[in-house]
Amino acid sequence: MTSAENTYMIHGLDAEKYRTFITDILSLSGTPTSQYLQANGILLQILAMLFDDIGFQESSWGKESLVDEIKFYLDMNYAEKLKLGDIAKTFGIHPNYFTRVFHERFGVSPKNYLTNLKLKKACRLLTTTELSVAVISASLGFEDQLAFTKSFKKAFSVPPSEYRRQSRPAAETSLPPDPSFL
């Protein structure tokens, strides 16, 4: 599974072929309405090229696109106090179906994915900031500091404060250790 930071990037794309189109947008002239319409036309050409470059297939649009959209929602809103039933309702699907297709697509339940994502963010915050454990816990949408500490200790076998203490020398020279289960 790719990390959330890398999921929405297109790697290996020849950006040079898009430069002309972007330059054309930046040099548009005319009335605001004509500029708007011209820019949209160019943007549609760019989107068509991107779809070709990534090999987009309409046949894959459906179940996978919905679960990808939900994953994107989780990636963007992980800090909220999310309830999986509410997410399923928002996307108009049954919670059991949501859990099943998410697990089929990503190999992990949505609940575990969300918890792992929060804990990965917690590791980064613990090693790169001086924020208190209580502030980190609250900023990641945990019910309370005790629930956060319990989840963290279960995942890493040490409480957050000890993880911070052990990781400090590593934080000064590199990124925090990447938990193996993420």
PDB file of C-alpha atoms in Angstrom:
ATOM      1  CA  MET A   1       0.000   0.000   0.000  1.00  0.00           C
ATOM      2  CA  THR A   2       1.289   3.483  -0.775  1.00  0.00           C
ATOM      3  CA  SER A   3       1.471   6.182   1.827  1.00  0.00           C
ATOM      4  CA  ALA A   4      -1.155   8.894   1.924  1.00  0.00           C
ATOM      5  CA  GLU A   5       1.481  11.481   1.007  1.00  0.00           C
ATOM      6  CA  ASN A   6       2.229   9.619  -2.241  1.00  0.00           C
ATOM      7  CA  THR A   7      -1.189   8.341  -3.244  1.00  0.00           C
ATOM      8  CA  TYR A   8      -2.414  11.331  -5.245  1.00  0.00           C
ATOM      9  CA  MET A   9       0.753  11.971  -7.231  1.00  0.00           C
ATOM     10  CA  ILE A  10       1.490  10.920 -10.784  1.00  0.00           C
ATOM     11  CA  HIS A  11       5.089   9.765 -11.041  1.00  0.00           C
ATOM     12  CA  GLY A  12       7.144   9.609 -14.208  1.00  0.00           C
ATOM     13  CA  LEU A  13       4.989  12.110 -16.062  1.00  0.00           C
ATOM     14  CA  ASP A  14       6.626  14.119 -18.870  1.00  0.00           C
ATOM     15  CA  ALA A  15       5.760  17.561 -17.519  1.00  0.00           C
ATOM     16  CA  GLU A  16       7.395  19.300 -20.480  1.00  0.00           C
ATOM     17  CA  LYS A  17       4.540  18.426 -22.825  1.00  0.00           C
ATOM     18  CA  TYR A  18       2.135  20.242 -20.482  1.00  0.00           C
ATOM     19  CA  ARG A  19       4.265  23.383 -20.252  1.00  0.00           C
ATOM     20  CA  THR A  20       2.947  24.842 -23.533  1.00  0.00           C
ATOM     21  CA  PHE A  21      -0.660  24.451 -22.436  1.00  0.00           C
ATOM     22  CA  ILE A  22       0.047  26.065 -19.076  1.00  0.00           C
ATOM     23  CA  THR A  23       1.889  28.921 -20.776  1.00  0.00           C
ATOM     24  CA  ASP A  24      -1.102  29.382 -23.098  1.00  0.00           C
ATOM     25  CA  ILE A  25      -3.415  29.720 -20.106  1.00  0.00           C
ATOM     26  CA  LEU A  26      -1.140  32.286 -18.479  1.00  0.00           C
ATOM     27  CA  SER A  27      -0.984  34.401 -21.642  1.00  0.00           C
ATOM     28  CA  LEU A  28      -4.704  34.536 -22.458  1.00  0.00           C
ATOM     29  CA  SER A  29      -6.146  37.898 -23.421  1.00  0.00           C
ATOM     30  CA  GLY A  30      -9.605  39.214 -24.104  1.00  0.00           C
ATOM     31  CA  THR A  31     -12.648  39.745 -21.966  1.00  0.00           C
ATOM     32  CA  PRO A  32     -12.896  37.888 -18.635  1.00  0.00           C
ATOM     33  CA  THR A  33     -15.618  35.665 -20.076  1.00  0.00           C
ATOM     34  CA  SER A  34     -13.602  34.718 -23.150  1.00  0.00           C
ATOM     35  CA  GLN A  35     -10.496  34.119 -20.998  1.00  0.00           C
ATOM     36  CA  TYR A  36     -12.545  31.863 -18.729  1.00  0.00           C
ATOM     37  CA  LEU A  37     -13.900  29.821 -21.639  1.00  0.00           C
ATOM     38  CA  GLN A  38     -10.503  29.580 -23.346  1.00  0.00           C
ATOM     39  CA  ALA A  39      -8.828  28.499 -20.091  1.00  0.00           C
ATOM     40  CA  ASN A  40     -11.471  25.823 -19.535  1.00  0.00           C
ATOM     41  CA  GLY A  41     -10.932  24.490 -23.049  1.00  0.00           C
ATOM     42  CA  ILE A  42      -7.190  24.224 -22.455  1.00  0.00           C
ATOM     43  CA  LEU A  43      -7.749  22.622 -19.056  1.00  0.00           C
ATOM     44  CA  LEU A  44      -9.972  19.990 -20.668  1.00  0.00           C
ATOM     45  CA  GLN A  45      -7.161  19.237 -23.144  1.00  0.00           C
ATOM     46  CA  ILE A  46      -4.731  18.857 -20.219  1.00  0.00           C
ATOM     47  CA  LEU A  47      -7.145  16.521 -18.430  1.00  0.00           C
ATOM     48  CA  ALA A  48      -7.560  14.421 -21.576  1.00  0.00           C
ATOM     49  CA  MET A  49      -3.775  14.114 -21.875  1.00  0.00           C
ATOM     50  CA  LEU A  50      -3.475  13.178 -18.192  1.00  0.00           C
ATOM     51  CA  PHE A  51      -6.146  10.482 -18.540  1.00  0.00           C
ATOM     52  CA  ASP A  52      -4.242   9.061 -21.528  1.00  0.00           C
ATOM     53  CA  ASP A  53      -0.901   9.233 -19.692  1.00  0.00           C
ATOM     54  CA  ILE A  54      -2.160   7.365 -16.623  1.00  0.00           C
ATOM     55  CA  GLY A  55      -4.042   4.801 -18.686  1.00  0.00           C
ATOM     56  CA  PHE A  56      -7.430   5.608 -17.219  1.00  0.00           C
ATOM     57  CA  GLN A  57     -10.050   2.994 -18.068  1.00  0.00           C
ATOM     58  CA  GLU A  58     -13.746   3.792 -17.810  1.00  0.00           C
ATOM     59  CA  SER A  59     -14.405   0.139 -16.949  1.00  0.00           C
ATOM     60  CA  SER A  60     -12.568   0.628 -13.636  1.00  0.00           C
ATOM     61  CA  TRP A  61     -14.836   3.541 -12.767  1.00  0.00           C
ATOM     62  CA  GLY A  62     -17.456   2.334 -10.302  1.00  0.00           C
ATOM     63  CA  LYS A  63     -16.857   0.328  -7.147  1.00  0.00           C
ATOM     64  CA  GLU A  64     -13.125   1.062  -7.114  1.00  0.00           C
ATOM     65  CA  SER A  65     -13.612   4.758  -7.781  1.00  0.00           C
ATOM     66  CA  LEU A  66     -16.095   5.018  -4.920  1.00  0.00           C
ATOM     67  CA  VAL A  67     -13.783   3.318  -2.473  1.00  0.00           C
ATOM     68  CA  ASP A  68     -10.883   5.450  -3.736  1.00  0.00           C
ATOM     69  CA  GLU A  69     -13.032   8.523  -3.146  1.00  0.00           C
ATOM     70  CA  ILE A  70     -13.779   7.346   0.385  1.00  0.00           C
ATOM     71  CA  LYS A  71     -10.066   6.709   1.021  1.00  0.00           C
ATOM     72  CA  PHE A  72      -9.333  10.225  -0.207  1.00  0.00           C
ATOM     73  CA  TYR A  73     -12.011  11.493   2.190  1.00  0.00           C
ATOM     74  CA  LEU A  74     -10.331   9.623   5.063  1.00  0.00           C
ATOM     75  CA  ASP A  75      -6.903  10.955   4.041  1.00  0.00           C
ATOM     76  CA  MET A  76      -8.194  14.525   4.058  1.00  0.00           C
ATOM     77  CA  ASN A  77     -10.370  14.317   7.175  1.00  0.00           C
ATOM     78  CA  TYR A  78      -8.463  11.915   9.441  1.00  0.00           C
ATOM     79  CA  ALA A  79      -8.177  14.567  12.144  1.00  0.00           C
ATOM     80  CA  GLU A  80     -11.957  14.732  12.551  1.00  0.00           C
ATOM     81  CA  LYS A  81     -13.835  12.425  14.884  1.00  0.00           C
ATOM     82  CA  LEU A  82     -15.083  10.215  12.065  1.00  0.00           C
ATOM     83  CA  LYS A  83     -17.594   7.408  12.464  1.00  0.00           C
ATOM     84  CA  LEU A  84     -17.513   4.775   9.748  1.00  0.00           C
ATOM     85  CA  GLY A  85     -21.318   4.463   9.744  1.00  0.00           C
ATOM     86  CA  ASP A  86     -21.643   8.180   9.099  1.00  0.00           C
ATOM     87  CA  ILE A  87     -19.076   7.993   6.275  1.00  0.00           C
ATOM     88  CA  ALA A  88     -20.967   5.117   4.642  1.00  0.00           C
ATOM     89  CA  LYS A  89     -24.208   7.090   4.934  1.00  0.00           C
ATOM     90  CA  THR A  90     -22.577  10.168   3.408  1.00  0.00           C
ATOM     91  CA  PHE A  91     -21.509   8.108   0.392  1.00  0.00           C
ATOM     92  CA  GLY A  92     -24.886   6.365   0.185  1.00  0.00           C
ATOM     93  CA  ILE A  93     -23.717   2.832   0.885  1.00  0.00           C
ATOM     94  CA  HIS A  94     -24.292   0.261   3.609  1.00  0.00           C
ATOM     95  CA  PRO A  95     -21.562   0.178   6.313  1.00  0.00           C
ATOM     96  CA  ASN A  96     -20.952  -3.559   5.759  1.00  0.00           C
ATOM     97  CA  TYR A  97     -20.509  -3.024   2.011  1.00  0.00           C
ATOM     98  CA  PHE A  98     -18.195  -0.092   2.720  1.00  0.00           C
ATOM     99  CA  THR A  99     -16.018  -2.215   5.021  1.00  0.00           C
ATOM    100  CA  ARG A 100     -15.928  -5.152   2.598  1.00  0.00           C
ATOM    101  CA  VAL A 101     -14.983  -3.203  -0.562  1.00  0.00           C
ATOM    102  CA  PHE A 102     -12.465  -1.062   1.324  1.00  0.00           C
ATOM    103  CA  HIS A 103     -10.764  -4.187   2.667  1.00  0.00           C
ATOM    104  CA  GLU A 104     -10.821  -5.835  -0.782  1.00  0.00           C
ATOM    105  CA  ARG A 105      -9.229  -2.777  -2.383  1.00  0.00           C
ATOM    106  CA  PHE A 106      -6.637  -1.836   0.270  1.00  0.00           C
ATOM    107  CA  GLY A 107      -6.119  -5.024   2.296  1.00  0.00           C
ATOM    108  CA  VAL A 108      -7.088  -3.378   5.568  1.00  0.00           C
ATOM    109  CA  SER A 109     -10.363  -2.421   7.189  1.00  0.00           C
ATOM    110  CA  PRO A 110     -11.324   1.272   7.052  1.00  0.00           C
ATOM    111  CA  LYS A 111     -11.146   1.459  10.857  1.00  0.00           C
ATOM    112  CA  ASN A 112      -7.600   0.058  10.913  1.00  0.00           C
ATOM    113  CA  TYR A 113      -6.587   2.248   7.971  1.00  0.00           C
ATOM    114  CA  LEU A 114      -7.809   5.343   9.775  1.00  0.00           C
ATOM    115  CA  THR A 115      -6.144   4.365  13.056  1.00  0.00           C
ATOM    116  CA  ASN A 116      -2.862   3.565  11.289  1.00  0.00           C
ATOM    117  CA  LEU A 117      -2.990   6.872   9.431  1.00  0.00           C
ATOM    118  CA  LYS A 118      -3.534   8.785  12.674  1.00  0.00           C
ATOM    119  CA  LEU A 119      -0.724   6.906  14.418  1.00  0.00           C
ATOM    120  CA  LYS A 120       1.650   7.602  11.531  1.00  0.00           C
ATOM    121  CA  LYS A 121       0.825  11.309  11.801  1.00  0.00           C
ATOM    122  CA  ALA A 122       1.299  11.053  15.577  1.00  0.00           C
ATOM    123  CA  CYS A 123       4.803   9.611  15.079  1.00  0.00           C
ATOM    124  CA  ARG A 124       5.720  12.530  12.865  1.00  0.00           C
ATOM    125  CA  LEU A 125       4.318  15.081  15.327  1.00  0.00           C
ATOM    126  CA  LEU A 126       6.016  13.426  18.303  1.00  0.00           C
ATOM    127  CA  THR A 127       9.425  13.524  16.639  1.00  0.00           C
ATOM    128  CA  THR A 128       9.220  16.882  14.872  1.00  0.00           C
ATOM    129  CA  THR A 129       7.343  19.100  17.335  1.00  0.00           C
ATOM    130  CA  GLU A 130       7.217  19.930  21.018  1.00  0.00           C
ATOM    131  CA  LEU A 131       3.421  19.674  21.126  1.00  0.00           C
ATOM    132  CA  SER A 132       2.100  17.898  24.186  1.00  0.00           C
ATOM    133  CA  VAL A 133       0.676  14.400  23.873  1.00  0.00           C
ATOM    134  CA  ALA A 134      -2.738  15.830  24.799  1.00  0.00           C
ATOM    135  CA  VAL A 135      -2.595  18.374  21.957  1.00  0.00           C
ATOM    136  CA  ILE A 136      -1.417  15.755  19.460  1.00  0.00           C
ATOM    137  CA  SER A 137      -4.171  13.408  20.578  1.00  0.00           C
ATOM    138  CA  ALA A 138      -6.851  16.073  20.181  1.00  0.00           C
ATOM    139  CA  SER A 139      -5.475  17.267  16.825  1.00  0.00           C
ATOM    140  CA  LEU A 140      -5.737  13.739  15.417  1.00  0.00           C
ATOM    141  CA  GLY A 141      -9.363  13.257  16.419  1.00  0.00           C
ATOM    142  CA  PHE A 142      -8.908  10.754  19.230  1.00  0.00           C
ATOM    143  CA  GLU A 143     -11.695  10.721  21.817  1.00  0.00           C
ATOM    144  CA  ASP A 144      -9.222  11.550  24.589  1.00  0.00           C
ATOM    145  CA  GLN A 145      -5.548  11.288  25.492  1.00  0.00           C
ATOM    146  CA  LEU A 146      -6.064   7.927  27.221  1.00  0.00           C
ATOM    147  CA  ALA A 147      -7.573   6.352  24.080  1.00  0.00           C
ATOM    148  CA  PHE A 148      -4.699   7.759  22.019  1.00  0.00           C
ATOM    149  CA  THR A 149      -2.049   6.495  24.425  1.00  0.00           C
ATOM    150  CA  LYS A 150      -3.659   3.055  24.535  1.00  0.00           C
ATOM    151  CA  SER A 151      -3.763   2.792  20.711  1.00  0.00           C
ATOM    152  CA  PHE A 152      -0.232   4.101  20.396  1.00  0.00           C
ATOM    153  CA  LYS A 153       1.169   1.728  23.017  1.00  0.00           C
ATOM    154  CA  LYS A 154      -0.642  -1.224  21.401  1.00  0.00           C
ATOM    155  CA  ALA A 155       0.937  -0.390  18.041  1.00  0.00           C
ATOM    156  CA  PHE A 156       4.473   0.482  19.185  1.00  0.00           C
ATOM    157  CA  SER A 157       4.814  -1.218  22.613  1.00  0.00           C
ATOM    158  CA  VAL A 158       5.769   2.116  24.189  1.00  0.00           C
ATOM    159  CA  PRO A 159       3.693   5.130  25.223  1.00  0.00           C
ATOM    160  CA  PRO A 160       3.900   8.270  23.046  1.00  0.00           C
ATOM    161  CA  SER A 161       6.180  10.152  25.460  1.00  0.00           C
ATOM    162  CA  GLU A 162       8.678   7.275  25.461  1.00  0.00           C
ATOM    163  CA  TYR A 163       8.498   7.030  21.651  1.00  0.00           C
ATOM    164  CA  ARG A 164       9.314  10.746  21.479  1.00  0.00           C
ATOM    165  CA  ARG A 165      12.250  10.347  23.849  1.00  0.00           C
ATOM    166  CA  GLN A 166      13.639   7.350  21.919  1.00  0.00           C
ATOM    167  CA  SER A 167      13.157   8.992  18.516  1.00  0.00           C
ATOM    168  CA  ARG A 168      14.681  12.384  19.263  1.00  0.00           C
ATOM    169  CA  PRO A 169      18.204  11.646  18.013  1.00  0.00           C
ATOM    170  CA  ALA A 170      16.746  10.207  14.785  1.00  0.00           C
ATOM    171  CA  ALA A 171      14.503  13.248  14.338  1.00  0.00           C
ATOM    172  CA  GLU A 172      17.469  15.593  14.230  1.00  0.00           C
ATOM    173  CA  THR A 173      19.046  13.785  11.272  1.00  0.00           C
ATOM    174  CA  SER A 174      16.117  12.280   9.386  1.00  0.00           C
ATOM    175  CA  LEU A 175      12.423  11.566   9.307  1.00  0.00           C
ATOM    176  CA  PRO A 176      10.920   9.551  12.169  1.00  0.00           C
ATOM    177  CA  PRO A 177      11.097   5.772  11.984  1.00  0.00           C
ATOM    178  CA  ASP A 178       8.309   4.469   9.769  1.00  0.00           C
ATOM    179  CA  PRO A 179       6.123   2.018  11.676  1.00  0.00           C
ATOM    180  CA  SER A 180       6.200  -1.340   9.914  1.00  0.00           C
ATOM    181  CA  PHE A 181       2.454  -1.881   9.972  1.00  0.00           C
ATOM    182  CA  LEU A 182       1.647   1.334   8.072  1.00  0.00           C
TER     183      LEU A 182
END
